[in-house]
CSV table of C-alpha atoms and ligand atoms in Angstrom, one decimal:
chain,number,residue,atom,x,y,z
D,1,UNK,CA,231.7,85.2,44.5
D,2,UNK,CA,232.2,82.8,47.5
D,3,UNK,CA,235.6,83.2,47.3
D,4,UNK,CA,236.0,86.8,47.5
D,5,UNK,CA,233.8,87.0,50.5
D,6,UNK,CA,236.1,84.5,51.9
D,7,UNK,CA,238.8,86.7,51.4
D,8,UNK,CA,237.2,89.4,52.7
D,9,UNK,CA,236.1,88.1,55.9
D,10,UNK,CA,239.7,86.8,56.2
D,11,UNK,CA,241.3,90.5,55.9
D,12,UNK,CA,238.3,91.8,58.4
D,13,UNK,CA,239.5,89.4,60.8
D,14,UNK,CA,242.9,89.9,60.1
D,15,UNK,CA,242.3,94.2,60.4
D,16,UNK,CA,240.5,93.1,63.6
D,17,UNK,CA,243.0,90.5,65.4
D,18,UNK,CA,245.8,93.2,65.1
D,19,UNK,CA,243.6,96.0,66.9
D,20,UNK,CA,243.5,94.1,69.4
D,21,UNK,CA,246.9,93.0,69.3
D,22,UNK,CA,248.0,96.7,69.5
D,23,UNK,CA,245.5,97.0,72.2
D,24,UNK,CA,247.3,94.5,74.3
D,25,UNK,CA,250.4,95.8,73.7
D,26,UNK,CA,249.4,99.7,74.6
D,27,UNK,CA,247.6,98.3,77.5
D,28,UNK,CA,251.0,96.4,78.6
D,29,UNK,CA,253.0,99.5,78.5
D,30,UNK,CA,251.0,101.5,80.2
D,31,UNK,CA,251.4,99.4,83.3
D,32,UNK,CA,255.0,100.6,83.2
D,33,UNK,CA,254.6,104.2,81.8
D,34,UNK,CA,254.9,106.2,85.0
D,35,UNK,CA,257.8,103.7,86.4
D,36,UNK,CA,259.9,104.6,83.2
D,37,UNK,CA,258.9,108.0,83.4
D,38,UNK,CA,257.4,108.1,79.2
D,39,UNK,CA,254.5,110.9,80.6
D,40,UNK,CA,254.7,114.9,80.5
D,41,UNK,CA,251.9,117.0,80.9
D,42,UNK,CA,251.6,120.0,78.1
D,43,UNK,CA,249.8,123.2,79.2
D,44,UNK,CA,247.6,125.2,77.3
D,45,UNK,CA,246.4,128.5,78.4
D,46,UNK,CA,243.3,129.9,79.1
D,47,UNK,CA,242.4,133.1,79.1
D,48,UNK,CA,239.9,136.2,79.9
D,49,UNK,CA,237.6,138.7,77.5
D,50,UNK,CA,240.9,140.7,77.3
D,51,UNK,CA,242.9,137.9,76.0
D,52,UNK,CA,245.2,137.9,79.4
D,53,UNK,CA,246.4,134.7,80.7
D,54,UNK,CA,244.3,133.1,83.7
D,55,UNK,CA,245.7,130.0,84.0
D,56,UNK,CA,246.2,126.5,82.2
D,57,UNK,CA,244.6,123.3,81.7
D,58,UNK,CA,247.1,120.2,81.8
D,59,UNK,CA,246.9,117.8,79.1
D,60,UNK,CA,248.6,114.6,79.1
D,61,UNK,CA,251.1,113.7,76.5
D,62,UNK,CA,253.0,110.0,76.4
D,63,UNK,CA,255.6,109.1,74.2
D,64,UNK,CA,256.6,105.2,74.3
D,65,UNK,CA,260.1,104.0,73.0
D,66,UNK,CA,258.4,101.7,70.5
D,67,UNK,CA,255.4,103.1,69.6
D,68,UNK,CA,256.5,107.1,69.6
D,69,UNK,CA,253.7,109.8,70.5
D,70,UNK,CA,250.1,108.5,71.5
D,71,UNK,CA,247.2,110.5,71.8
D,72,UNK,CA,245.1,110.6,74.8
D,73,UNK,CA,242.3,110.2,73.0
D,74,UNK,CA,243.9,106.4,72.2
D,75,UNK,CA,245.6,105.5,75.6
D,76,UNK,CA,243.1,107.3,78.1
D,77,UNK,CA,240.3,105.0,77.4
D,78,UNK,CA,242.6,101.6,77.1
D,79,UNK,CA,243.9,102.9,80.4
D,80,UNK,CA,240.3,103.1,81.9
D,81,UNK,CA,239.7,99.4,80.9
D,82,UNK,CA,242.6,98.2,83.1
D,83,UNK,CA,243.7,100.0,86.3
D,84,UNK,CA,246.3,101.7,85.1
D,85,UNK,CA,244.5,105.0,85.0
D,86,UNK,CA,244.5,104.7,88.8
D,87,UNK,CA,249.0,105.7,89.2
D,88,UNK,CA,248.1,107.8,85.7
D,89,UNK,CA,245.7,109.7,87.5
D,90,UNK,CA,247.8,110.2,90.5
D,91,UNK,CA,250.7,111.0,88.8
D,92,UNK,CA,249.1,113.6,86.7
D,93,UNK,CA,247.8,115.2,90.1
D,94,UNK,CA,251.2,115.3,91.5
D,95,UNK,CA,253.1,117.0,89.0
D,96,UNK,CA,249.6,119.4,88.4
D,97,UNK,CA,250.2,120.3,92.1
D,98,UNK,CA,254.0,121.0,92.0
D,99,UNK,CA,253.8,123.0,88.9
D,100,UNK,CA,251.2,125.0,91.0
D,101,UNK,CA,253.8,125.4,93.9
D,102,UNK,CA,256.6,126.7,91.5
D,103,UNK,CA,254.4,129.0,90.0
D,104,UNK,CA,253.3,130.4,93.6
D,105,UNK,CA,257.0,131.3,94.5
D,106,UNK,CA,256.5,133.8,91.9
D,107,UNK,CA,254.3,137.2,92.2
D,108,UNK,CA,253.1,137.0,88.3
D,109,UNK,CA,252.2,133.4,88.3
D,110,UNK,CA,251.0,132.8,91.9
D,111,UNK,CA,247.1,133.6,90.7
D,112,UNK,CA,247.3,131.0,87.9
D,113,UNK,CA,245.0,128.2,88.2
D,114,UNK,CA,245.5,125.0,86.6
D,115,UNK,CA,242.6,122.4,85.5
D,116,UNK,CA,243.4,118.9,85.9
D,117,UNK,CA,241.0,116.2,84.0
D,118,UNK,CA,239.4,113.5,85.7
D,119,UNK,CA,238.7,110.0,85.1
D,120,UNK,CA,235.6,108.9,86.0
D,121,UNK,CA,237.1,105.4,86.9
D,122,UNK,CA,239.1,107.8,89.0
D,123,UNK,CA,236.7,110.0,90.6
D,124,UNK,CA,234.4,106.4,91.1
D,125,UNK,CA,237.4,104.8,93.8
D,126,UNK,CA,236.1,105.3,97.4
D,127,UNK,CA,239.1,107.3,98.1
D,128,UNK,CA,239.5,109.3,95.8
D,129,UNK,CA,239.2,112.4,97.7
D,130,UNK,CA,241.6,111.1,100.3
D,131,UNK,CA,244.0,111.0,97.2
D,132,UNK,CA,243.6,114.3,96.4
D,133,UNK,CA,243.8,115.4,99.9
D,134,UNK,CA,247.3,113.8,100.7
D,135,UNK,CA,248.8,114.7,96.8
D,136,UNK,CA,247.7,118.7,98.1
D,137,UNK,CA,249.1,117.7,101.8
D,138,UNK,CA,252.5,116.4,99.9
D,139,UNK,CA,252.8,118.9,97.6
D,140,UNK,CA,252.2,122.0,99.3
D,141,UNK,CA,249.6,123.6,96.5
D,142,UNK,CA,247.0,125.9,97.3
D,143,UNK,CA,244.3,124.1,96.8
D,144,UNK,CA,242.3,127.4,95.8
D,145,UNK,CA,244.0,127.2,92.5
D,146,UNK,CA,243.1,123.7,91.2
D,147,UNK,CA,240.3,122.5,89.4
D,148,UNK,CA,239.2,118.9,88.7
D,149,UNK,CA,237.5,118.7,85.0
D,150,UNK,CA,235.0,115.5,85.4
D,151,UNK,CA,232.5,114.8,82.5
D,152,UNK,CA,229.1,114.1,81.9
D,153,UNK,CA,229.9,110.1,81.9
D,154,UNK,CA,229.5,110.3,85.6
D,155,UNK,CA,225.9,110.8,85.3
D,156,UNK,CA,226.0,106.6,84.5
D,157,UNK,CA,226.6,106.6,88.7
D,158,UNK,CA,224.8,107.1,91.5
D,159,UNK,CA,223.8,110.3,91.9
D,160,UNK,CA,223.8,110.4,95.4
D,161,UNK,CA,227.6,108.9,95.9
D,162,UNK,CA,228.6,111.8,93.1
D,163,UNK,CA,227.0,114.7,94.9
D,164,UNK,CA,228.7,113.7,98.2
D,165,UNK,CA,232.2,113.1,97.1
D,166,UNK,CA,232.0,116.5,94.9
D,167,UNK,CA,231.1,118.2,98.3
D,168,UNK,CA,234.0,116.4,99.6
D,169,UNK,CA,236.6,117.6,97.4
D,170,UNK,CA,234.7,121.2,97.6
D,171,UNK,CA,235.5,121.6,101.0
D,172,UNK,CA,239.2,120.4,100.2
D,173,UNK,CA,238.9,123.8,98.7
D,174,UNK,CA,239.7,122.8,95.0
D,175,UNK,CA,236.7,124.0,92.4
D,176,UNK,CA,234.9,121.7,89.7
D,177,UNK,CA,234.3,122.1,86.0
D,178,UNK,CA,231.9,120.3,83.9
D,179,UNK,CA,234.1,119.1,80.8
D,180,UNK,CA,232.6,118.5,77.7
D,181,UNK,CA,229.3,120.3,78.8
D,182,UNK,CA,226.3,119.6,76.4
D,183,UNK,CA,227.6,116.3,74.5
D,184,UNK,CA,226.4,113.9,76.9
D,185,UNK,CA,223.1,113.1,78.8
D,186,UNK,CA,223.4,115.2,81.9
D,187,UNK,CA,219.3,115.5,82.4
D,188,UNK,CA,218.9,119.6,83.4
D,189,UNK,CA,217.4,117.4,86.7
D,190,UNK,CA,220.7,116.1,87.5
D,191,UNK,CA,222.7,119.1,86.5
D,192,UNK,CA,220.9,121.3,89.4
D,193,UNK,CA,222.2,119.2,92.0
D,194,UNK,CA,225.7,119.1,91.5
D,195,UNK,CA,227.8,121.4,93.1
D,196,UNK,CA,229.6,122.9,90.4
D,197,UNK,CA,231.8,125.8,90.1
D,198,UNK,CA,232.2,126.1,86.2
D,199,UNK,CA,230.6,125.0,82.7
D,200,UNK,CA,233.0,124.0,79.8
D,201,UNK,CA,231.7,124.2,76.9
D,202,UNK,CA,232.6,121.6,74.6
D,203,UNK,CA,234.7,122.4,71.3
D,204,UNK,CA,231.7,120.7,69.0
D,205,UNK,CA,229.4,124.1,69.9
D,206,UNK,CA,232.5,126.2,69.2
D,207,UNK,CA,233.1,124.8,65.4
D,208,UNK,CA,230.2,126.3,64.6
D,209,UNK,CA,230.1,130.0,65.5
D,210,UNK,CA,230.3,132.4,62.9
D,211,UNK,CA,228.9,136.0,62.2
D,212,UNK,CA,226.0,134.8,60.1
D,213,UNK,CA,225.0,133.4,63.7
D,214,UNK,CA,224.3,130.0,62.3
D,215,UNK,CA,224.7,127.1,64.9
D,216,UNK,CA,224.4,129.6,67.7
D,217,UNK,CA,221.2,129.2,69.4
D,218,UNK,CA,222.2,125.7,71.4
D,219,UNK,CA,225.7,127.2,72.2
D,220,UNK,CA,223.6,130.1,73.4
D,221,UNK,CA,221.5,128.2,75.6
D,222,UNK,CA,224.7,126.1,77.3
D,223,UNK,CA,225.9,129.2,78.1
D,224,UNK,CA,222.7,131.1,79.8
D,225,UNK,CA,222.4,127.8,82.0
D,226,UNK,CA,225.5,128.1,83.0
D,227,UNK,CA,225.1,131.7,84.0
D,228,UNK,CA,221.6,131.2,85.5
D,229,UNK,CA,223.1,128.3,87.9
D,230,UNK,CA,226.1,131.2,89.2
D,231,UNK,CA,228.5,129.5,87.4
D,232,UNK,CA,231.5,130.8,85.4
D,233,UNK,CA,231.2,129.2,81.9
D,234,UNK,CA,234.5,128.9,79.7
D,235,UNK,CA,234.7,127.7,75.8
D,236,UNK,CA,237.1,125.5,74.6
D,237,UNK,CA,238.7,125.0,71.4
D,238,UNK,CA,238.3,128.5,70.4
D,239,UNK,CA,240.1,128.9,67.2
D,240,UNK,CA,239.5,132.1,65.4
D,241,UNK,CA,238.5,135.5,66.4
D,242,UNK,CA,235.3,135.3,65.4
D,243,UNK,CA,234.6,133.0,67.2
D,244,UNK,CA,236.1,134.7,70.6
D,245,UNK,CA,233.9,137.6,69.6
D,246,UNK,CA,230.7,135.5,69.4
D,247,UNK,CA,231.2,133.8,72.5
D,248,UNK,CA,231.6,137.1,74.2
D,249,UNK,CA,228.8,138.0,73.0
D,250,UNK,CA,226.6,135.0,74.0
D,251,UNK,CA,228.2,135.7,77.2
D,252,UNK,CA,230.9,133.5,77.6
D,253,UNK,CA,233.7,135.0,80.1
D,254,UNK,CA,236.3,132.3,79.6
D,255,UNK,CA,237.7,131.1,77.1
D,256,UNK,CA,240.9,128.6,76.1
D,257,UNK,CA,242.2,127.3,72.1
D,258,UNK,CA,244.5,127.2,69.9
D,259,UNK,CA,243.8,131.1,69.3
D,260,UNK,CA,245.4,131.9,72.5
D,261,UNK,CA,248.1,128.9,72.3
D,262,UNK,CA,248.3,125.0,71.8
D,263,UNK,CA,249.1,122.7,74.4
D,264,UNK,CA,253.0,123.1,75.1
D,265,UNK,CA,255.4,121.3,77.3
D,266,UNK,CA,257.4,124.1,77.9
D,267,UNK,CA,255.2,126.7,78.8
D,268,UNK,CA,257.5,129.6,79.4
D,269,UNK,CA,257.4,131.9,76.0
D,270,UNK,CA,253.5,131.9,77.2
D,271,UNK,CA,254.7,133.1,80.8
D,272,UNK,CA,257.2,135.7,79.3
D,273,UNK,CA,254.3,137.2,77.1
D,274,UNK,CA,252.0,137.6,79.9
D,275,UNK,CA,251.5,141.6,80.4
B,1,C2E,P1,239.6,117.4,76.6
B,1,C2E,O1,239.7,117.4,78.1
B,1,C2E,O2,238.3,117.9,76.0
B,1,C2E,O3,240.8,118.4,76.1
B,1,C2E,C1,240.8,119.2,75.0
B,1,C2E,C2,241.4,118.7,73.8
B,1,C2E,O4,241.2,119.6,72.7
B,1,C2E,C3,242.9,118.5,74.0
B,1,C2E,O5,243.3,117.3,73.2
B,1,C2E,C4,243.5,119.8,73.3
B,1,C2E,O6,244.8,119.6,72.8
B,1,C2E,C5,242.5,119.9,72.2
B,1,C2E,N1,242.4,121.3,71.8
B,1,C2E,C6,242.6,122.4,72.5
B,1,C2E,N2,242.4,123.6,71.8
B,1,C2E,C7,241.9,123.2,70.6
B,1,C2E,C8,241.5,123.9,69.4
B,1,C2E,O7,241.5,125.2,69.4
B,1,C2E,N3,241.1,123.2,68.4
B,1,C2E,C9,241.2,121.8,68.4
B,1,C2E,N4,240.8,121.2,67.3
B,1,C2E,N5,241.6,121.1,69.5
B,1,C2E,C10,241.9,121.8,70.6
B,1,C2E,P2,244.3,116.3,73.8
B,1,C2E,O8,245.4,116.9,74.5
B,1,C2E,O9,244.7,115.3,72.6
B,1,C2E,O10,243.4,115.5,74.8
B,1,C2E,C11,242.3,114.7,74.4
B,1,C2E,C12,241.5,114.2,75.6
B,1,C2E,O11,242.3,113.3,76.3
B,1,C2E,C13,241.1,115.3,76.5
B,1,C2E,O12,240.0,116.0,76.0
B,1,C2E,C14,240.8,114.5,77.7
B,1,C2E,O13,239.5,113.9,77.7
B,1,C2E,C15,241.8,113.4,77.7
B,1,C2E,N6,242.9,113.7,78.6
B,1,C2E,C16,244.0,114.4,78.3
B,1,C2E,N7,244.9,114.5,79.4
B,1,C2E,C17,244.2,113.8,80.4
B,1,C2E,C18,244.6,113.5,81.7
B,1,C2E,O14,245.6,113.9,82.3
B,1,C2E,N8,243.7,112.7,82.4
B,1,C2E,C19,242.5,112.2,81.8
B,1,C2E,N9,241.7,111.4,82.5
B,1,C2E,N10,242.2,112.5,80.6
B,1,C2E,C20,243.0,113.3,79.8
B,2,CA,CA1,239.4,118.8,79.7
B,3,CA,CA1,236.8,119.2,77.0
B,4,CA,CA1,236.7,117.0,74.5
């Protein structure tokens, strides 16, 4: 019996030496990733109660030599831990902003917005603001048609310091969302003193919805706050039509998935089909 646990323990340390390992090594290349230009930024639409296009969210996409396609979802949060998220960050802005200037040098696309996620490593440096000032300044972008997402995980900071910098970027004239709305601890407290602009509701209180109005009454109440507080609420990862038709019904007005089209690189089929 000994020695199997022995072996075991062996292969767990073995399973946990190499996540680490591949942790390093993601964290490494990451340093470089902008410099050897590995990012792109996909765009998935979003869109209104009649299914017509109001703009995109940009989602980052990274493809290493080595190690092919990574997932946000895996590099994001290693990026976080070091300080490359800072030039991520920046980069993301810069190419958000300049995708906004080419589409306002046409008269169908100049009303798009685009929503640009947020780090909260980012949104926590002192000049952040300044950043996003100078990246508009650079770029030439309305700011009127960019919105920061920033999530719940900034509640962990001083409330005070969060308010004041939001006002900040406010009066840059870009809007805020609240990603991810309803999975973390936001207290109702908190929520009433940000100055928001919109409510996303996360994808978790989508998954649910169906016409036997099971799982409703929480996705319900997400979006009735967000009303009551003036702000515009949009769902996200919206999938089937019943869904859409449930969430218009809760009163959602916005609403982005891959119902209405996947992330994509190359975003003009999704321009072309606009009416
Ligand atoms: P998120 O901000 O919540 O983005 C939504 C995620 O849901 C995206 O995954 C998107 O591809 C996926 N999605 C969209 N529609 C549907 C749907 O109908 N069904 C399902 N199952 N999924 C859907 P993605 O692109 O892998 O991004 C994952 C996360 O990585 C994002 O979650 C965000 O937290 C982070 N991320 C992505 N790009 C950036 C970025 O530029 N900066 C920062 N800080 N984080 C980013
Ligand atoms: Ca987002
Ligand atoms: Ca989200
Ligand atoms: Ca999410």
């Amino acid at each position: 019996a000994k020695k199997s646990n022995d072996a075991q323990i062996c292969f767990f340390d073995t399973d946990m030496e190499n996540a680490v390992k591949e942790r390093l090594k993601i964290a490494q290349a990451l340093a470089h990733a902008v410099d050897k230009k590995e990012f792109k930024l996909a765009f998935q639409p979003q869109v209104n109660r009649h299914g017509q296009l109001i703009g995109f969210e940009a989602l980052l996409r990274w493809s290493h030599p080595e190690f092919g396609a990574i997932s946000p979802e895996q590099f994001i949060p290693i990026a976080e831990t070091t300080n490359a998220i800072l030039p991520i960050g920046d980069w993301v802005l810069e190419q958000s902003c300049l995708q906004l200037v080419q589409w306002a040098s046409q008269a169908d696309t100049k009303r798009l917005n685009l929503s640009v996620n947020v780090s909260s490593e980012q949104f926590r440096r002192g000049d952040f603001v300044s950043r996003v000032q100078q990246i508009l300044l650079n770029s030439g972008a309305n700011p009127k048609n960019l919105r920061l997402e920033l999530t719940e995980s900034l509640m962990a900071e001083d409330i005070e310091f969060v308010v004041s910098q939001m006002h900040n970027l406010r009066e840059l004239g870009v809007s805020i969302s609240l990603d991810d709305f309803g999975t973390g601890y936001a207290s109702l407290a908190y929520l009433s003193q940000l100055p928001l602009d919109e409510l996303k509701i996360d994808r978790a209180f989508v998954k649910d919805l169906n016409k036997q109005g099971k799982g409703e009454l929480l996705t319900e109440t997400l979006i009735s706050l967000g009303r009551s507080m003036n702000l515009t609420v949009i769902a996200e990862g919206v999938e089937t039509h019943e869904q859409f038709e449930r969430l218009q019904e809760l009163g959602c007005e916005f609403f982005q998935g891959y119902l209405f089209g996947k992330p994509r690189t190359d975003i003009e089929s999704y321009l072309n089909q606009k009416s």
